[in-house]
mmCIF file of C-alpha atoms in Angstrom:
data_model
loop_
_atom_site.group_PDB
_atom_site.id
_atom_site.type_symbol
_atom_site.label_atom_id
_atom_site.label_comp_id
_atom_site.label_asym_id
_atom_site.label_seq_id
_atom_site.Cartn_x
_atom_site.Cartn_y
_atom_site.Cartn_z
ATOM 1 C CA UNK A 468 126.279 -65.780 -95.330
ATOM 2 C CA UNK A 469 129.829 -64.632 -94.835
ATOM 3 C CA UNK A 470 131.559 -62.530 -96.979
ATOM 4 C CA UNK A 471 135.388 -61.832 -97.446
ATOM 5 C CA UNK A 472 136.562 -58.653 -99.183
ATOM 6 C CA UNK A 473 139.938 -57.979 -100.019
ATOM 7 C CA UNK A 474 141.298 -59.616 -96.749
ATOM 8 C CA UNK A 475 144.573 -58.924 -96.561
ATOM 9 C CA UNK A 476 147.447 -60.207 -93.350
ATOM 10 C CA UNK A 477 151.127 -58.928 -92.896
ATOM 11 C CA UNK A 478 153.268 -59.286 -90.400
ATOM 12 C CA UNK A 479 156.131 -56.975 -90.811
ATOM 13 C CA UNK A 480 157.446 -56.785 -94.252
ATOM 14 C CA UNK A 481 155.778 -60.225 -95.009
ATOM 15 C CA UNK A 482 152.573 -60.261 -96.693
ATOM 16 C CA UNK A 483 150.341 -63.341 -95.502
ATOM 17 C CA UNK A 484 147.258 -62.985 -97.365
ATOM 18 C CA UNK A 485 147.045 -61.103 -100.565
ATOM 19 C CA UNK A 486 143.646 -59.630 -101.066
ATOM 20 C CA UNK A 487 141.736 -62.733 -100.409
ATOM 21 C CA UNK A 488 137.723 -62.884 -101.257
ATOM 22 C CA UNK A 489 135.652 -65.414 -100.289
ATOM 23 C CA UNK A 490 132.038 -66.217 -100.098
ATOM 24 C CA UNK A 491 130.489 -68.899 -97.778
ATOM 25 C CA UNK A 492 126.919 -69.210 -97.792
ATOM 26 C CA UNK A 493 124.630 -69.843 -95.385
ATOM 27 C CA UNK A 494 124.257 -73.392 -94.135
ATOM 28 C CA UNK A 495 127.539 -74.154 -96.566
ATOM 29 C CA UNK A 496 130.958 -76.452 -94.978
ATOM 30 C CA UNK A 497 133.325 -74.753 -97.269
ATOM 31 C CA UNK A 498 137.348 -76.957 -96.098
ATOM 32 C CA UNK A 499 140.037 -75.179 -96.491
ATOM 33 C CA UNK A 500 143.120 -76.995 -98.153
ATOM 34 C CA UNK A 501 146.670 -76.078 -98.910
ATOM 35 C CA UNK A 502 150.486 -76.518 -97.976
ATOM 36 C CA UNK A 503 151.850 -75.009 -94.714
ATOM 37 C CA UNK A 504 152.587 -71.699 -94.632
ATOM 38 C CA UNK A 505 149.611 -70.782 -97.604
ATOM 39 C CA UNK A 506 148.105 -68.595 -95.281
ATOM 40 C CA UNK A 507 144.828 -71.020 -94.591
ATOM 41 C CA UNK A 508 144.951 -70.683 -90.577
ATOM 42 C CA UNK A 509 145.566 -67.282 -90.467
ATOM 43 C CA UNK A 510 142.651 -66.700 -92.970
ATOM 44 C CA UNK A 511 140.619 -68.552 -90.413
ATOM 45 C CA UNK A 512 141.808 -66.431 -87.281
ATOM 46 C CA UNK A 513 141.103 -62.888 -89.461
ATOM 47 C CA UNK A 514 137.363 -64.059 -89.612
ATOM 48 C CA UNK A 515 136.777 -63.454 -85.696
ATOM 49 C CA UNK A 516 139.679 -61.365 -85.493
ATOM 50 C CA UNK A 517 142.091 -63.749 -83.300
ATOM 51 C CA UNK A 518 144.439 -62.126 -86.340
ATOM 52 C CA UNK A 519 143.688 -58.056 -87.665
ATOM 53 C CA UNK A 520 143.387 -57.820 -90.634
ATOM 54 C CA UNK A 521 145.710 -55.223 -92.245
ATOM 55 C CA UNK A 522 142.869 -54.414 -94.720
ATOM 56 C CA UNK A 523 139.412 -55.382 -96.264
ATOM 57 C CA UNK A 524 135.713 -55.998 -95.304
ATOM 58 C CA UNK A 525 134.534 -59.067 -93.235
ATOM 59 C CA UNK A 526 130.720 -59.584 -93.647
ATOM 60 C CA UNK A 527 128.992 -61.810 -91.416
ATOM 61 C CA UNK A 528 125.063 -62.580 -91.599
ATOM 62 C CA UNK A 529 123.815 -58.590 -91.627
ATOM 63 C CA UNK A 530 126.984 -57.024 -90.010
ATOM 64 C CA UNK A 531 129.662 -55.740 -91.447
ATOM 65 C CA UNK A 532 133.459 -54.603 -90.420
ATOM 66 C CA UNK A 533 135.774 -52.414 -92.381
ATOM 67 C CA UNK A 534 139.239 -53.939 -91.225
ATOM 68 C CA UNK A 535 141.147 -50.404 -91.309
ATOM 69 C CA UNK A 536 138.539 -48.999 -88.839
ATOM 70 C CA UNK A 537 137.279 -51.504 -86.457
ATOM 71 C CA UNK A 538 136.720 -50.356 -82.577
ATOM 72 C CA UNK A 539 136.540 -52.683 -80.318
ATOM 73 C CA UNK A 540 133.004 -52.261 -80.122
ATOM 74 C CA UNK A 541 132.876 -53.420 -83.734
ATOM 75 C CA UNK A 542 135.388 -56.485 -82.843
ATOM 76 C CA UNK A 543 132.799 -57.576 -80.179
ATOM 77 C CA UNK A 544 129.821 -57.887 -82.299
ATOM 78 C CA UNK A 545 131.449 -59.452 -85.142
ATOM 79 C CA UNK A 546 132.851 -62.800 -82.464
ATOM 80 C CA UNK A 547 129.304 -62.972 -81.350
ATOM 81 C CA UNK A 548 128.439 -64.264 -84.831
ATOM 82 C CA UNK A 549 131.213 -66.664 -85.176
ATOM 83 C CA UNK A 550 133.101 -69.269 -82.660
ATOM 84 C CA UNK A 551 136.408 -71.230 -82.837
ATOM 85 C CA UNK A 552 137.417 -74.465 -82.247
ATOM 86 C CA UNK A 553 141.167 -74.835 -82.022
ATOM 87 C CA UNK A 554 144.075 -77.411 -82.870
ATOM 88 C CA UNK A 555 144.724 -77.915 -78.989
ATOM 89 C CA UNK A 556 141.365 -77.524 -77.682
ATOM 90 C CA UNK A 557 141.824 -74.510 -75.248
ATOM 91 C CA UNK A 558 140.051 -75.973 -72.263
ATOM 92 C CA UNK A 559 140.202 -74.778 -69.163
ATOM 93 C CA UNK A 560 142.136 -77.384 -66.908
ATOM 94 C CA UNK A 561 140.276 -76.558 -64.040
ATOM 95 C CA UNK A 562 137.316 -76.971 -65.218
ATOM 96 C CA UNK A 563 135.235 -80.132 -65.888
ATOM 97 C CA UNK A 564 134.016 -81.367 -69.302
ATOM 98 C CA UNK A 565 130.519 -79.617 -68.210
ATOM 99 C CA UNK A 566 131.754 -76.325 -66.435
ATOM 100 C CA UNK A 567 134.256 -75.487 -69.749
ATOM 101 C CA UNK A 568 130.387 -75.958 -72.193
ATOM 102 C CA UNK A 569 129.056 -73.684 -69.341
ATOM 103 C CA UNK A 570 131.213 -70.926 -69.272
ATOM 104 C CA UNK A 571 130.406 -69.060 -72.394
ATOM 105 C CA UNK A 572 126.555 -69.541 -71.578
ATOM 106 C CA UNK A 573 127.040 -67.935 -68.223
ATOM 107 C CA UNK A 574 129.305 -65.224 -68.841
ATOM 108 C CA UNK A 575 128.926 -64.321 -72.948
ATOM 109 C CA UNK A 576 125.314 -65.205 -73.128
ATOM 110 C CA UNK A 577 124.360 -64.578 -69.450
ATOM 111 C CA UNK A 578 122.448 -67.112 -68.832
ATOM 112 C CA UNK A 579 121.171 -68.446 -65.239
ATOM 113 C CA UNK A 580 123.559 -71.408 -64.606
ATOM 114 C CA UNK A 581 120.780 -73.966 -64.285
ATOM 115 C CA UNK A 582 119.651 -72.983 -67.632
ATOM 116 C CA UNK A 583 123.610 -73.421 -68.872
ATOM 117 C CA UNK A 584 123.797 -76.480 -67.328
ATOM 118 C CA UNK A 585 120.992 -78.333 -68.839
ATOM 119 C CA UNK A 586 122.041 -76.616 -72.306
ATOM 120 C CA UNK A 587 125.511 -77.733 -71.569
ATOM 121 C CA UNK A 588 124.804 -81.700 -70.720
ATOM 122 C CA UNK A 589 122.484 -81.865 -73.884
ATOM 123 C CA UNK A 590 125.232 -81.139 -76.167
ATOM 124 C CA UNK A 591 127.820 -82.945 -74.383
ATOM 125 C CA UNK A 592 125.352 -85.985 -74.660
ATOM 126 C CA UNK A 593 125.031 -84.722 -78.619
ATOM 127 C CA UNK A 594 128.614 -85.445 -78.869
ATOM 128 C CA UNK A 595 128.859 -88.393 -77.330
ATOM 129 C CA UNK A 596 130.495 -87.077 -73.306
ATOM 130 C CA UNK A 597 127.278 -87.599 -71.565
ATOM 131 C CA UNK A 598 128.955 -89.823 -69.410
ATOM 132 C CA UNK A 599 132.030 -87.398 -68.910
ATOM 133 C CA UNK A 600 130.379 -84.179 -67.396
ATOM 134 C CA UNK A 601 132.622 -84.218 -64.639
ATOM 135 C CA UNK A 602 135.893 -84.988 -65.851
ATOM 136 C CA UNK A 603 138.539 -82.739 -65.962
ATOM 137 C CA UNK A 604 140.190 -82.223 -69.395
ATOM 138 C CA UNK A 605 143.533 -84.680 -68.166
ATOM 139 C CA UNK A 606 140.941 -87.537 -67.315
ATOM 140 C CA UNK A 607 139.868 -87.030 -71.403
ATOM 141 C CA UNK A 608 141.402 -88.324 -74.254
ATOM 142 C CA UNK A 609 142.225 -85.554 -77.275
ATOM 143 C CA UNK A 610 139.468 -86.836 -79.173
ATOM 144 C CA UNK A 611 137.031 -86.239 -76.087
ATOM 145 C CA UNK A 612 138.728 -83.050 -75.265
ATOM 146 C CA UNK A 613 138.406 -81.747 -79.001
ATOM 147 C CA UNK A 614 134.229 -83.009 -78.692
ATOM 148 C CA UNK A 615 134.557 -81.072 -75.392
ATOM 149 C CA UNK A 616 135.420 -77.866 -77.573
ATOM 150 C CA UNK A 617 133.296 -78.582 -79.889
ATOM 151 C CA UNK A 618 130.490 -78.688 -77.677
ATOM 152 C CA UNK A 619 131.673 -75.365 -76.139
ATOM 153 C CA UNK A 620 131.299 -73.781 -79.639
ATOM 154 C CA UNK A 621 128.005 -75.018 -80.332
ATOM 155 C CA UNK A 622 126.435 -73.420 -76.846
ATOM 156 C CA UNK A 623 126.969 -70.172 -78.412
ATOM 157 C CA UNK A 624 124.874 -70.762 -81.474
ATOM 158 C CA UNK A 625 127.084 -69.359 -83.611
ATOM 159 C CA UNK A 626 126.292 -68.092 -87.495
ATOM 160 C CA UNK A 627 129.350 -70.003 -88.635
ATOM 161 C CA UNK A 628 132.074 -72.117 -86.820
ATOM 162 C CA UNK A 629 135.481 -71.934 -87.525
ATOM 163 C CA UNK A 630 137.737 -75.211 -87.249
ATOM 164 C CA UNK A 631 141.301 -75.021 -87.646
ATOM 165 C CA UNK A 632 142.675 -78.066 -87.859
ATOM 166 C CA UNK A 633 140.556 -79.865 -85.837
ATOM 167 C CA UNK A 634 141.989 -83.295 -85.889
ATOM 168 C CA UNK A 635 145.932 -82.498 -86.603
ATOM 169 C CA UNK A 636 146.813 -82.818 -82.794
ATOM 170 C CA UNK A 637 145.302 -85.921 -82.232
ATOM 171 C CA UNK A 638 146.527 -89.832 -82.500
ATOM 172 C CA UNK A 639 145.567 -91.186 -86.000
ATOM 173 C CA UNK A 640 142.989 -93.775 -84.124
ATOM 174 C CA UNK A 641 141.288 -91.160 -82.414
ATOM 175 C CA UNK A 642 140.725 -88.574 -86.008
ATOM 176 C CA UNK A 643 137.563 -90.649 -86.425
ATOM 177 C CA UNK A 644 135.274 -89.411 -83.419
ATOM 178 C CA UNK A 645 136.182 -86.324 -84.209
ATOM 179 C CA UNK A 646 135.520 -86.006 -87.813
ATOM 180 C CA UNK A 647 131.992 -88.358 -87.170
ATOM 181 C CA UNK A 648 130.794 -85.548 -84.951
ATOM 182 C CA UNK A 649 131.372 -82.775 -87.405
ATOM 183 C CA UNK A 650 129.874 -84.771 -89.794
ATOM 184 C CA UNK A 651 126.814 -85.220 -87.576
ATOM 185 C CA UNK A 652 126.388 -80.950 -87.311
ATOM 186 C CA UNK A 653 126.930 -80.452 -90.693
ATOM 187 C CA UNK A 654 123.998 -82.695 -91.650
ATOM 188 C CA UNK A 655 122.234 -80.183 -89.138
ATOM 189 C CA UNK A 656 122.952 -77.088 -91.848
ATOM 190 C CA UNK A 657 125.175 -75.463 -89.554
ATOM 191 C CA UNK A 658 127.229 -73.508 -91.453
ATOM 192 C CA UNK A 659 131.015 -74.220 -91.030
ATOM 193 C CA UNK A 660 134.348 -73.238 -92.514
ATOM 194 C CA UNK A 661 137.210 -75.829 -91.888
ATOM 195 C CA UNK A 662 141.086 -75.531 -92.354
ATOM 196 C CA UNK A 663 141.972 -79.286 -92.586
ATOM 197 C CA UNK A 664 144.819 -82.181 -93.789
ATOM 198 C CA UNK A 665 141.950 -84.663 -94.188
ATOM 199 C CA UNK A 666 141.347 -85.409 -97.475
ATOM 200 C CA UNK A 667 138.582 -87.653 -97.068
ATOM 201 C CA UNK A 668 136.765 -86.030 -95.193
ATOM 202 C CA UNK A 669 136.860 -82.706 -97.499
ATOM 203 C CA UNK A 670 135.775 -84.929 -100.467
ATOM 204 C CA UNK A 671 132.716 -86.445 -98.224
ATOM 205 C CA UNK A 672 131.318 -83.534 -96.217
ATOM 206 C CA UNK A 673 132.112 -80.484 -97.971
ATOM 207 C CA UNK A 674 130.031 -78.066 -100.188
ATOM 208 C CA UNK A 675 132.984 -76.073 -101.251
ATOM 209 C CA UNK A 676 136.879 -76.469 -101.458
ATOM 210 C CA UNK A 677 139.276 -73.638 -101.333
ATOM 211 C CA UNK A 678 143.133 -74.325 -101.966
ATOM 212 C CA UNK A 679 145.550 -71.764 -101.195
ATOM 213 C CA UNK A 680 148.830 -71.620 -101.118
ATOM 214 C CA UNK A 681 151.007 -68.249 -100.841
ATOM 215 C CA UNK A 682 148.540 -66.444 -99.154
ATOM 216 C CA UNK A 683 145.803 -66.563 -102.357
ATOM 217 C CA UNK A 684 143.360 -68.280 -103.073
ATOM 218 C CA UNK A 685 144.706 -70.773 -105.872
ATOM 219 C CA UNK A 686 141.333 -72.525 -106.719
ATOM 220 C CA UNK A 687 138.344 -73.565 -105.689
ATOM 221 C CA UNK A 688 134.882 -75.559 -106.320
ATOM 222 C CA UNK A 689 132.878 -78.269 -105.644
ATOM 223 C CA UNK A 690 134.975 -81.320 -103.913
ATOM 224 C CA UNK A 691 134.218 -83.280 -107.103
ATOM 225 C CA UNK A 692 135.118 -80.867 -109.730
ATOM 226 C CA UNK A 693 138.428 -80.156 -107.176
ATOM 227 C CA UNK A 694 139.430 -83.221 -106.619
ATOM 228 C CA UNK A 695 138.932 -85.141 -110.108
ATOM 229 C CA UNK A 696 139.430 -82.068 -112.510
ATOM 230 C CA UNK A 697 141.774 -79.569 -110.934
ATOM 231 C CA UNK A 698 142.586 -76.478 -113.438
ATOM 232 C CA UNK A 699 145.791 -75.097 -111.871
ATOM 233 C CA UNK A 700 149.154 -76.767 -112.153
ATOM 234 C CA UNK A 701 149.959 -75.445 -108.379
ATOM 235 C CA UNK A 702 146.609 -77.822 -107.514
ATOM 236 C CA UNK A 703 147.387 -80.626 -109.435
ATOM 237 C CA UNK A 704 150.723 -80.677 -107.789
ATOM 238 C CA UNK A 705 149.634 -80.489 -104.315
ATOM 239 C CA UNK A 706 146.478 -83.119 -104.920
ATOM 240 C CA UNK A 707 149.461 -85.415 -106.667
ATOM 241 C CA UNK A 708 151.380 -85.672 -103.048
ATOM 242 C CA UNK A 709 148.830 -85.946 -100.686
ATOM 243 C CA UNK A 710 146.458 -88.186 -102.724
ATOM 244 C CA UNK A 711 149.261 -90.288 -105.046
ATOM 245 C CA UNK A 712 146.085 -92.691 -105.234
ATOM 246 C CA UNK A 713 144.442 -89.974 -107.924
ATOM 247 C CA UNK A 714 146.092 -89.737 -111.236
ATOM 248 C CA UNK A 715 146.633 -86.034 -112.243
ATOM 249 C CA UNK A 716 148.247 -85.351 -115.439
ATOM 250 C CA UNK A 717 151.237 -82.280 -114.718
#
């Protein structure tokens, strides 16, 4: 389980998240909707701590971190419960499709390379790359590259993965192998949270829907109770423009 407490983000004088809780339970894919600029992304980044926190408690599993006093020590054990894939996929370009699924094995998890390696090809081969272990990330395509990453977060054996944005830097034709593959590790209980535009796949795959939108958490529920019977005017308004298909009365 992972548990927000009074998560708050500023930069400056500008307050990015306002005191945001949040539960995700174990085994739960809980998408994260809103507009740009509602805070969603850096929400996501203040889980592992790719963004501090300027205050609150992030619970993950049986550890917990008070934001206001966190060594590095206590930064450390909280990303060993969570990994990230990212909008550009962060691969390294010198590395092949097998060596960037190998790299956290070997140096985070220290494991013997042959054991890494034949870890490594088995989920590259879950996501479809079995036939790309040794191409470099310019011989892939962004969908392959994003499975690459993908993979790559799955050797750790996270509690949770984080996606943020998985699919927004892709071509529209290639959205689908990405979004098949998480669909594929959800059905595997693997609990996920995922900042995304894709409303489909929100309505299809996840357990839980959170929209924010200046830096709070607006609403949130089921997809079907989200999507069909939205309570706030702010949600109605933001369902009404990205799904014009769905009739919401304002």
């Amino acid at each position: 389980m992972i548990k927000l407490t009074h998560i708050s983000k500023s930069f400056g004088r500008h307050q990015v998240l306002k005191q945001i809780d949040l539960t995700v339970e174990k085994g739960e894919v809980v998408v994260i909707l809103g507009p740009s600029g509602s805070g969603k992304t850096t929400l996501l980044r203040c889980v592992n701590y790719l963004e501090k926190p300027s205050d609150g408690e992030i619970a993950i599993g049986d550890y917990r971190l008070s934001c206001k006093h966190a060594s590095k020590k206590d930064i450390h054990q909280l990303r060993q419960k969570s990994a990230m894939v990212f909008q550009q996929y962060n691969l390294f370009k010198h590395k092949t499709a097998l060596e960037n699924v190998m790299e956290g094995l070997v140096v985070v998890k220290k494991l013997p390379k042959e054991e890494a390696k034949t870890r490594s090809i088995a989920l590259l081969e879950k996501v479809g790359l079995g036939s790309k272990l040794d191409a470099y990330p310019s011989q892939l395509s962004g969908g392959q590259q994003q499975r690459v990453g993908i993979a790559r977060a799955l050797a750790l054996e996270p509690e949770v993965i984080l996606f943020d944005e998985p699919t927004s830097a892709l071509d529209p034709e290639l959205v689908g192998e990405v979004l098949a593959v998480i669909r594929k590790i959800a059905k595997e209980g693997i609990t996920m949270i995922v900042v995304t535009h894709e409303m489909g796949f929100a309505r299809d795959v996840a357990n839980h829907v959170v929209f924010m939108d200046g830096g709070v958490i607006v609403e949130e529920g089921p997809p079907a109770e989200l999507f069909n019977h939205p309570k706030e005017e702010r949600t109605k308004q933001f369902l009404k423009r990205i799904t014009p298909e769905l009739n919401y009365s304002i």
